[in-house]
mmCIF file of C-alpha atoms in Angstrom:
data_model
loop_
_atom_site.group_PDB
_atom_site.id
_atom_site.type_symbol
_atom_site.label_atom_id
_atom_site.label_comp_id
_atom_site.label_asym_id
_atom_site.label_seq_id
_atom_site.Cartn_x
_atom_site.Cartn_y
_atom_site.Cartn_z
ATOM 1 C CA MET A 31 0.059 0.022 -0.046
ATOM 2 C CA SER A 32 2.888 2.414 1.126
ATOM 3 C CA ALA A 33 4.520 1.925 -2.401
ATOM 4 C CA SER A 34 1.211 2.181 -4.319
ATOM 5 C CA LEU A 35 0.735 5.852 -2.926
ATOM 6 C CA LYS A 36 4.096 6.928 -3.209
ATOM 7 C CA LEU A 37 5.310 8.464 -6.805
ATOM 8 C CA ASN A 38 8.868 9.009 -8.231
ATOM 9 C CA THR A 39 9.507 11.692 -10.557
ATOM 10 C CA HIS A 40 12.530 12.145 -12.343
ATOM 11 C CA TYR A 41 14.259 15.722 -13.377
ATOM 12 C CA THR A 42 17.370 16.854 -14.880
ATOM 13 C CA VAL A 43 18.416 20.567 -13.563
ATOM 14 C CA SER A 44 18.453 22.398 -17.171
ATOM 15 C CA SER A 45 20.359 25.857 -17.258
ATOM 16 C CA ALA A 46 16.611 27.688 -17.534
ATOM 17 C CA ASP A 47 16.435 26.063 -14.019
ATOM 18 C CA THR A 48 19.537 27.717 -12.527
ATOM 19 C CA ASP A 49 20.850 31.122 -11.190
ATOM 20 C CA MET A 50 23.816 32.823 -12.929
ATOM 21 C CA PHE A 51 25.790 30.610 -10.684
ATOM 22 C CA SER A 52 24.875 27.340 -11.817
ATOM 23 C CA ARG A 53 22.901 26.612 -8.958
ATOM 24 C CA LEU A 54 18.974 25.411 -8.920
ATOM 25 C CA LYS A 55 16.786 28.355 -8.142
ATOM 26 C CA LEU A 56 14.827 28.022 -5.236
ATOM 27 C CA SER A 57 11.650 28.433 -7.484
ATOM 28 C CA ALA A 58 12.539 25.677 -9.697
ATOM 29 C CA MET A 59 12.966 23.493 -7.005
ATOM 30 C CA ALA A 60 9.341 24.390 -5.951
ATOM 31 C CA ASN A 61 8.229 23.977 -9.436
ATOM 32 C CA TYR A 62 9.575 20.336 -9.391
ATOM 33 C CA LEU A 63 7.718 19.564 -6.008
ATOM 34 C CA ILE A 64 4.429 21.033 -7.542
ATOM 35 C CA GLN A 65 4.717 19.267 -10.728
ATOM 36 C CA SER A 66 5.517 16.036 -9.039
ATOM 37 C CA ALA A 67 2.133 16.505 -6.703
ATOM 38 C CA ILE A 68 0.030 17.016 -9.731
ATOM 39 C CA SER A 69 1.220 13.901 -11.220
ATOM 40 C CA SER A 70 0.878 12.046 -8.113
ATOM 41 C CA ALA A 71 -2.869 13.386 -7.699
ATOM 42 C CA GLU A 72 -3.556 12.468 -11.085
ATOM 43 C CA GLN A 73 -2.260 8.905 -10.503
ATOM 44 C CA LEU A 74 -4.313 8.432 -7.429
ATOM 45 C CA GLY A 75 -7.702 9.847 -9.068
ATOM 46 C CA PHE A 76 -7.594 13.039 -7.488
ATOM 47 C CA GLY A 77 -6.078 15.115 -10.160
ATOM 48 C CA PHE A 78 -7.478 18.616 -11.274
ATOM 49 C CA ALA A 79 -10.078 16.595 -13.826
ATOM 50 C CA ASP A 80 -11.163 14.365 -11.111
ATOM 51 C CA LEU A 81 -11.669 17.164 -8.761
ATOM 52 C CA LYS A 82 -13.803 19.070 -11.246
ATOM 53 C CA LYS A 83 -16.268 16.366 -11.339
ATOM 54 C CA GLU A 84 -16.625 16.982 -7.732
ATOM 55 C CA HIS A 85 -16.933 20.525 -8.217
ATOM 56 C CA LEU A 86 -13.597 21.015 -6.356
ATOM 57 C CA PHE A 87 -10.126 22.352 -7.537
ATOM 58 C CA TRP A 88 -6.750 22.341 -5.455
ATOM 59 C CA VAL A 89 -4.825 25.241 -4.165
ATOM 60 C CA LEU A 90 -1.374 25.319 -2.598
ATOM 61 C CA ASN A 91 -1.698 27.116 0.963
ATOM 62 C CA ARG A 92 1.606 26.483 2.511
ATOM 63 C CA LEU A 93 5.019 25.017 1.541
ATOM 64 C CA ASP A 94 8.273 24.306 3.298
ATOM 65 C CA ILE A 95 11.327 22.903 1.912
ATOM 66 C CA GLU A 96 14.584 22.197 3.710
ATOM 67 C CA LEU A 97 17.685 22.254 1.121
ATOM 68 C CA HIS A 98 20.794 20.331 2.516
ATOM 69 C CA ARG A 99 23.273 21.467 -0.255
ATOM 70 C CA PRO A 100 23.382 23.467 -3.473
ATOM 71 C CA ILE A 101 22.101 21.603 -6.429
ATOM 72 C CA MET A 102 23.869 22.252 -9.614
ATOM 73 C CA TRP A 103 23.136 22.457 -13.347
ATOM 74 C CA SER A 104 22.508 18.844 -15.098
ATOM 75 C CA GLU A 105 22.343 16.925 -11.687
ATOM 76 C CA GLU A 106 19.565 14.274 -11.995
ATOM 77 C CA LEU A 107 17.243 14.257 -9.224
ATOM 78 C CA SER A 108 14.195 12.013 -8.278
ATOM 79 C CA VAL A 109 11.530 13.621 -6.454
ATOM 80 C CA GLU A 110 9.671 11.097 -4.385
ATOM 81 C CA THR A 111 5.848 12.201 -3.082
ATOM 82 C CA TRP A 112 2.862 10.879 -0.960
ATOM 83 C CA PRO A 113 -0.674 12.248 0.530
ATOM 84 C CA LYS A 114 0.383 12.435 3.850
ATOM 85 C CA ASN A 115 -2.439 13.172 6.092
ATOM 86 C CA ILE A 116 -5.713 15.431 6.615
ATOM 87 C CA GLU A 117 -5.115 18.339 9.482
ATOM 88 C CA ARG A 118 -8.293 20.335 9.735
ATOM 89 C CA ILE A 119 -9.094 21.516 6.179
ATOM 90 C CA PHE A 120 -5.587 20.781 4.971
ATOM 91 C CA TYR A 121 -4.471 17.858 2.867
ATOM 92 C CA ILE A 122 -0.847 17.555 3.718
ATOM 93 C CA ARG A 123 1.849 16.022 1.317
ATOM 94 C CA ASP A 124 5.335 15.394 1.771
ATOM 95 C CA PHE A 125 8.390 15.244 -0.284
ATOM 96 C CA VAL A 126 12.027 13.483 -0.561
ATOM 97 C CA VAL A 127 14.596 14.919 -3.104
ATOM 98 C CA ARG A 128 17.550 12.646 -4.213
ATOM 99 C CA ASP A 129 20.271 12.940 -6.509
ATOM 100 C CA ARG A 130 21.892 10.247 -8.641
ATOM 101 C CA GLN A 131 23.871 8.694 -5.690
ATOM 102 C CA ASN A 132 20.841 8.510 -4.076
ATOM 103 C CA LYS A 133 21.509 10.814 -1.336
ATOM 104 C CA VAL A 134 18.824 12.900 0.228
ATOM 105 C CA VAL A 135 19.418 16.825 -0.990
ATOM 106 C CA ALA A 136 16.034 18.233 -0.157
ATOM 107 C CA LYS A 137 12.924 17.480 1.961
ATOM 108 C CA ALA A 138 9.765 19.369 2.029
ATOM 109 C CA THR A 139 5.804 19.365 3.234
ATOM 110 C CA SER A 140 3.017 20.996 1.936
ATOM 111 C CA ALA A 141 -0.673 21.731 2.806
ATOM 112 C CA TRP A 142 -3.015 21.786 -0.116
ATOM 113 C CA LEU A 143 -6.935 22.937 0.045
ATOM 114 C CA ALA A 144 -9.891 21.671 -1.910
ATOM 115 C CA ILE A 145 -11.589 24.441 -2.906
ATOM 116 C CA ASP A 146 -15.334 24.532 -3.797
ATOM 117 C CA ILE A 147 -15.673 26.196 -7.281
ATOM 118 C CA SER A 148 -18.864 27.922 -6.662
ATOM 119 C CA SER A 149 -18.217 29.234 -3.058
ATOM 120 C CA LYS A 150 -14.510 29.335 -3.216
ATOM 121 C CA ARG A 151 -14.269 28.064 0.481
ATOM 122 C CA PRO A 152 -12.729 24.944 1.730
ATOM 123 C CA GLY A 153 -14.789 21.855 0.526
ATOM 124 C CA ASN A 154 -14.365 17.991 0.920
ATOM 125 C CA PHE A 155 -14.417 14.694 -0.596
ATOM 126 C CA LYS A 156 -16.965 11.777 -0.498
ATOM 127 C CA ALA A 157 -16.168 9.885 2.651
ATOM 128 C CA GLU A 158 -15.359 6.749 0.825
ATOM 129 C CA LYS A 159 -12.406 8.662 -0.687
ATOM 130 C CA MET A 160 -11.098 10.360 2.590
ATOM 131 C CA ALA A 161 -8.997 7.265 3.907
ATOM 132 C CA VAL A 162 -6.528 7.431 1.291
ATOM 133 C CA PHE A 163 -5.117 10.873 2.458
ATOM 134 C CA SER A 164 -4.134 9.518 5.815
ATOM 135 C CA ARG A 165 -2.708 5.641 5.220
ATOM 136 C CA LEU A 166 0.830 6.987 5.599
ATOM 137 C CA LYS A 167 0.170 9.616 8.219
ATOM 138 C CA ASP A 168 3.499 8.250 9.968
ATOM 139 C CA VAL A 169 5.602 8.306 7.028
ATOM 140 C CA HIS A 170 7.452 11.784 7.013
ATOM 141 C CA ALA A 171 9.653 13.673 5.025
ATOM 142 C CA LEU A 172 9.652 16.385 7.745
ATOM 143 C CA ASP A 173 8.616 15.688 11.322
ATOM 144 C CA TYR A 174 6.534 18.747 11.430
ATOM 145 C CA SER A 175 3.482 20.553 9.724
ATOM 146 C CA PRO A 176 3.771 23.209 7.284
ATOM 147 C CA VAL A 177 4.446 26.679 8.970
ATOM 148 C CA LYS A 178 1.809 29.053 9.247
ATOM 149 C CA LEU A 179 3.606 32.509 9.135
ATOM 150 C CA GLY A 180 2.330 35.172 11.069
ATOM 151 C CA ALA A 181 2.348 39.399 10.341
ATOM 152 C CA PHE A 182 5.454 41.427 11.112
ATOM 153 C CA ASP A 183 6.530 45.080 10.941
ATOM 154 C CA GLY A 184 8.649 45.036 7.633
ATOM 155 C CA LYS A 185 10.305 47.722 5.502
ATOM 156 C CA LYS A 186 8.813 48.461 2.156
ATOM 157 C CA ILE A 187 11.762 47.461 -0.589
ATOM 158 C CA ALA A 188 9.751 46.887 -3.825
ATOM 159 C CA GLU A 189 6.521 47.038 -5.700
ATOM 160 C CA ARG A 190 5.964 44.234 -8.128
ATOM 161 C CA HIS A 191 3.601 44.555 -11.267
ATOM 162 C CA PRO A 192 2.551 41.297 -12.704
ATOM 163 C CA ASN A 193 3.214 40.777 -16.265
ATOM 164 C CA TYR A 194 1.991 38.426 -18.953
ATOM 165 C CA TYR A 195 4.535 35.832 -17.892
ATOM 166 C CA ASP A 196 3.888 36.027 -14.120
ATOM 167 C CA ILE A 197 0.315 34.821 -14.726
ATOM 168 C CA ASP A 198 -0.699 31.182 -15.042
ATOM 169 C CA LEU A 199 -3.160 28.946 -16.617
ATOM 170 C CA ASN A 200 -5.600 29.880 -13.813
ATOM 171 C CA LYS A 201 -5.366 33.405 -14.890
ATOM 172 C CA HIS A 202 -3.505 34.607 -11.370
ATOM 173 C CA VAL A 203 0.110 34.858 -10.372
ATOM 174 C CA THR A 204 1.762 31.836 -10.443
ATOM 175 C CA SER A 205 3.254 30.148 -6.962
ATOM 176 C CA THR A 206 6.710 29.856 -8.041
ATOM 177 C CA ARG A 207 6.804 33.749 -8.958
ATOM 178 C CA TYR A 208 6.285 35.116 -5.327
ATOM 179 C CA ILE A 209 9.619 32.837 -4.612
ATOM 180 C CA ASP A 210 11.180 34.818 -7.254
ATOM 181 C CA TRP A 211 10.427 38.195 -6.070
ATOM 182 C CA MET A 212 11.816 37.255 -2.562
ATOM 183 C CA MET A 213 14.930 35.968 -4.082
ATOM 184 C CA ASP A 214 15.194 39.454 -6.220
ATOM 185 C CA ALA A 215 15.615 41.319 -3.017
ATOM 186 C CA PHE A 216 18.965 40.226 -2.375
ATOM 187 C CA PRO A 217 22.045 41.664 -4.647
ATOM 188 C CA ILE A 218 24.202 39.420 -6.746
ATOM 189 C CA ASP A 219 27.275 39.179 -4.315
ATOM 190 C CA PHE A 220 24.939 38.304 -1.430
ATOM 191 C CA HIS A 221 23.930 35.440 -3.559
ATOM 192 C CA GLU A 222 27.399 34.110 -4.575
ATOM 193 C CA GLN A 223 28.115 33.799 -1.061
ATOM 194 C CA HIS A 224 24.501 32.110 0.166
ATOM 195 C CA TYR A 225 22.408 29.572 -0.991
ATOM 196 C CA PRO A 226 19.224 29.001 0.795
ATOM 197 C CA GLN A 227 18.523 26.430 3.596
ATOM 198 C CA HIS A 228 14.823 26.653 4.164
ATOM 199 C CA LEU A 229 11.602 28.035 2.813
ATOM 200 C CA SER A 230 8.347 28.602 4.419
ATOM 201 C CA ILE A 231 5.752 30.385 2.098
ATOM 202 C CA ASN A 232 1.934 30.732 2.699
ATOM 203 C CA TYR A 233 -0.525 31.655 -0.625
ATOM 204 C CA LEU A 234 -2.885 33.606 1.044
ATOM 205 C CA LYS A 235 -4.989 35.374 -1.675
ATOM 206 C CA GLU A 236 -4.547 35.159 -5.467
ATOM 207 C CA THR A 237 -3.263 38.018 -7.280
ATOM 208 C CA MET A 238 -4.652 39.085 -10.731
ATOM 209 C CA PRO A 239 -3.126 40.582 -13.591
ATOM 210 C CA HIS A 240 -2.449 44.399 -13.237
ATOM 211 C CA GLU A 241 -2.903 44.000 -9.229
ATOM 212 C CA PRO A 242 0.362 45.620 -7.755
ATOM 213 C CA ILE A 243 2.199 43.643 -5.136
ATOM 214 C CA ILE A 244 4.075 45.796 -2.689
ATOM 215 C CA LEU A 245 6.773 43.935 -0.819
ATOM 216 C CA HIS A 246 7.892 44.302 2.669
ATOM 217 C CA HIS A 247 11.160 42.533 4.228
ATOM 218 C CA GLN A 248 12.318 42.039 7.829
ATOM 219 C CA GLU A 249 15.769 40.543 8.223
ATOM 220 C CA ASN A 250 17.228 39.003 11.789
ATOM 221 C CA GLU A 251 20.760 37.669 10.826
ATOM 222 C CA GLU A 252 20.327 34.736 8.284
ATOM 223 C CA ILE A 253 16.287 34.734 8.368
ATOM 224 C CA HIS A 254 14.540 36.808 6.391
ATOM 225 C CA LEU A 255 10.915 37.530 6.173
ATOM 226 C CA PHE A 256 8.717 38.833 3.218
ATOM 227 C CA GLU A 257 5.243 40.193 2.984
ATOM 228 C CA GLY A 258 3.264 40.859 -0.391
ATOM 229 C CA PHE A 259 0.555 43.250 0.148
ATOM 230 C CA ASN A 260 -2.046 43.229 -2.836
ATOM 231 C CA SER A 261 -2.700 47.195 -2.685
ATOM 232 C CA GLN A 262 -5.670 47.090 -5.183
ATOM 233 C CA GLN A 263 -7.507 44.068 -2.968
ATOM 234 C CA ASP A 264 -6.326 45.827 0.407
ATOM 235 C CA LYS A 265 -5.242 42.251 1.178
ATOM 236 C CA VAL A 266 -2.151 39.906 2.139
ATOM 237 C CA ALA A 267 -1.064 38.214 -0.827
ATOM 238 C CA PHE A 268 1.713 35.847 0.726
ATOM 239 C CA ARG A 269 4.236 35.534 3.383
ATOM 240 C CA GLY A 270 7.374 34.274 3.096
ATOM 241 C CA LYS A 271 10.355 33.196 5.278
ATOM 242 C CA ILE A 272 13.894 32.184 3.903
ATOM 243 C CA THR A 273 16.897 31.025 6.218
ATOM 244 C CA PHE A 274 20.399 31.197 4.164
#
């Protein structure tokens, strides 16, 4: 049963996925995880087409990634993922990333919402389908739940105006773009000397085309907190924390 609920997806780090120092971008790692989650859900009968039949769709709400070392251009990676548990309204999914030598290079956990298409509020699957989501509740990549980030007093550092390629097929800013916006807050010489060790990000409100995001930042040694405020909606779009 454990094996049938797990999926391994293989990736080769391309030049398009790397920074100017040939290291895998944090947003590209997040993309590998998200694409693996989509493939796993499809395999288990909970993909986007399956959910549409139940008048639901998936939304990523929280993501935590621990990176053990810099991952380089042309490396071959295997992303193992599985549905782990249900915590209140959240569907928890974990990930383990291994290199070609089968050494663990990253681990992650995530929290997803099944949203009702009409009400745009969290919904539920039929009772007979719920059991699959907690069969591996004792199998952990990370032994903690995806982190909920709180508000903080930060300094305004930028204003982002979403452009055409910031928008995904759901017609809102794609989840990885927020990570790029955070990483762009650091100068090149900082990136040359540092590689992220931990990312926590909470997706709170979708950002539509032409809705500016005001980015706030607070630094505490190697821990950097971010908040993106949607000035048009007067709501926080996302919060993030990056540790180097």
